[in-house]
Amino acid sequence: MYMNDGTTAITPDTETGNILLQDGDQTLTFKVDYIATGKATSGNVNAVTNFHINYY
């Protein structure tokens, strides 16, 4: 998982730098690389990804 710049890696269970928030709705943009855990084959795929973000 990477910060919005696409190169700064986010290490699980560690704090990132501050992201300045404004009043109202927020959009936090992250980028992710998926890593294959087995051989890829053709066909349909279903996937679910969950991210848990703590902010305070």
GROMACS .gro file of C-alpha atoms in nm:
model
   56
    1MET     CA    1   0.000   0.000   0.000
    2TYR     CA    2   0.130   0.341  -0.092
    3MET     CA    3   0.048   0.701  -0.013
    4ASN     CA    4  -0.115   0.920  -0.277
    5ASP     CA    5   0.221   0.984  -0.449
    6GLY     CA    6   0.237   0.615  -0.547
    7THR     CA    7   0.593   0.565  -0.418
    8THR     CA    8   0.585   0.622  -0.041
    9ALA     CA    9   0.513   0.279   0.109
   10ILE     CA   10   0.274   0.240   0.403
   11THR     CA   11   0.402  -0.018   0.651
   12PRO     CA   12   0.120  -0.208   0.827
   13ASP     CA   13   0.067  -0.120   1.194
   14THR     CA   14   0.274   0.199   1.174
   15GLU     CA   15   0.167   0.562   1.160
   16THR     CA   16   0.205   0.760   0.839
   17GLY     CA   17   0.270   1.130   0.815
   18ASN     CA   18  -0.018   1.365   0.884
   19ILE     CA   19  -0.278   1.425   0.615
   20LEU     CA   20  -0.433   1.771   0.644
   21LEU     CA   21  -0.812   1.748   0.665
   22GLN     CA   22  -1.066   2.016   0.580
   23ASP     CA   23  -1.418   2.068   0.714
   24GLY     CA   24  -1.678   1.840   0.555
   25ASP     CA   25  -1.634   1.518   0.357
   26GLN     CA   26  -1.284   1.376   0.313
   27THR     CA   27  -1.127   1.171   0.035
   28LEU     CA   28  -0.808   0.987   0.130
   29THR     CA   29  -0.637   0.841  -0.176
   30PHE     CA   30  -0.412   0.534  -0.151
   31LYS     CA   31  -0.257   0.307  -0.412
   32VAL     CA   32  -0.211  -0.070  -0.382
   33ASP     CA   33  -0.006  -0.338  -0.561
   34TYR     CA   34  -0.158  -0.684  -0.552
   35ILE     CA   35   0.084  -0.976  -0.526
   36ALA     CA   36  -0.006  -1.314  -0.677
   37THR     CA   37   0.008  -1.600  -0.430
   38GLY     CA   38  -0.026  -1.866  -0.699
   39LYS     CA   39  -0.028  -1.927  -1.073
   40ALA     CA   40  -0.266  -1.703  -1.268
   41THR     CA   41  -0.519  -1.872  -1.496
   42SER     CA   42  -0.783  -1.733  -1.731
   43GLY     CA   43  -1.143  -1.707  -1.618
   44ASN     CA   44  -1.369  -1.502  -1.397
   45VAL     CA   45  -1.248  -1.366  -1.068
   46ASN     CA   46  -1.418  -1.231  -0.759
   47ALA     CA   47  -1.219  -1.034  -0.504
   48VAL     CA   48  -1.277  -0.837  -0.188
   49THR     CA   49  -1.026  -0.607  -0.022
   50ASN     CA   50  -1.075  -0.451   0.320
   51PHE     CA   51  -0.866  -0.170   0.462
   52HIS     CA   52  -0.888  -0.064   0.824
   53ILE     CA   53  -0.776   0.293   0.881
   54ASN     CA   54  -0.744   0.445   1.228
   55TYR     CA   55  -0.748   0.820   1.244
   56TYR     CA   56  -0.753   1.054   1.538
   0.00000   0.00000   0.00000
